[in-house]
Amino acid sequence: MAYLSPTSLTCPKCDFTDEIRIVVGVGPNSGKGDTPYRRFQGAGGFLKGTNEDGSRDGTLRCPNDGTIVWANKAGKKASDS
């Protein structure tokens, strides 16, 4: 199960702000209490980061200065406060 969550990001260096869309969910074989994943779905005005071979690296970068403002990552467990 997954859901789409709109989120505003701001670059810490230049204050560029835009809305991105994040998919939050767990895989079909996940159990109760498993950590959900978080991946961007819509990049807004941010640039999608790439590896040297051109593949996406799961980051979003500021279009003005290249600062990383998002990295795909696992979310927090409900018990992690």
XYZ file of C-alpha atoms in Angstrom:
81
model
C 0.000 0.000 0.000
C 1.264 3.470 -0.843
C 0.017 7.020 -0.890
C 1.068 10.272 -2.545
C 2.070 13.106 -0.249
C 2.713 16.679 -1.482
C 5.606 18.345 0.348
C 7.305 21.731 0.046
C 11.108 21.758 -0.060
C 13.373 24.769 0.381
C 17.036 24.976 -0.597
C 19.052 25.863 2.530
C 21.507 27.990 0.520
C 19.316 30.109 -1.787
C 15.771 29.659 -0.379
C 14.383 28.301 -3.683
C 11.086 26.629 -2.720
C 8.776 24.347 -4.678
C 6.354 21.519 -4.068
C 7.312 17.924 -4.789
C 5.217 14.770 -4.597
C 6.453 11.881 -2.457
C 5.268 8.286 -2.585
C 5.195 6.753 0.886
C 4.465 3.055 1.281
C 5.497 -0.464 2.140
C 6.066 -3.447 -0.116
C 3.621 -6.337 -0.491
C 5.700 -8.641 1.742
C 6.065 -6.103 4.554
C 4.784 -6.855 8.016
C 3.298 -4.717 10.750
C 5.878 -2.261 12.073
C 8.097 -2.364 8.950
C 9.664 0.937 7.916
C 7.933 2.543 4.916
C 9.897 3.771 1.908
C 9.822 7.390 0.695
C 10.565 8.260 -2.931
C 9.882 11.397 -4.913
C 7.359 11.044 -7.718
C 7.141 14.635 -8.944
C 10.249 16.823 -8.802
C 8.560 20.221 -9.115
C 11.200 22.754 -10.182
C 14.070 20.750 -8.686
C 16.540 18.794 -10.822
C 16.731 15.008 -10.643
C 20.238 13.950 -9.607
C 22.110 11.489 -11.790
C 25.086 9.155 -11.543
C 28.029 9.325 -13.953
C 26.336 6.749 -16.212
C 23.215 8.937 -16.485
C 20.996 6.810 -14.222
C 18.992 8.598 -11.537
C 20.559 8.549 -8.068
C 17.411 9.244 -6.022
C 18.255 12.840 -5.146
C 16.714 16.178 -6.007
C 18.979 19.181 -6.463
C 18.379 22.906 -6.375
C 18.246 24.311 -9.939
C 20.141 27.437 -8.825
C 23.177 26.003 -7.041
C 23.003 22.166 -7.191
C 22.495 21.655 -3.446
C 20.936 18.278 -2.613
C 17.526 18.974 -1.047
C 16.049 15.425 -1.081
C 17.291 11.833 -1.092
C 15.022 8.796 -1.393
C 15.081 7.056 1.957
C 13.177 4.895 4.367
C 10.685 6.697 6.580
C 10.463 6.412 10.342
C 8.735 3.593 12.160
C 5.698 4.585 14.169
C 7.661 3.946 17.378
C 10.533 6.256 16.230
C 9.627 9.702 17.523
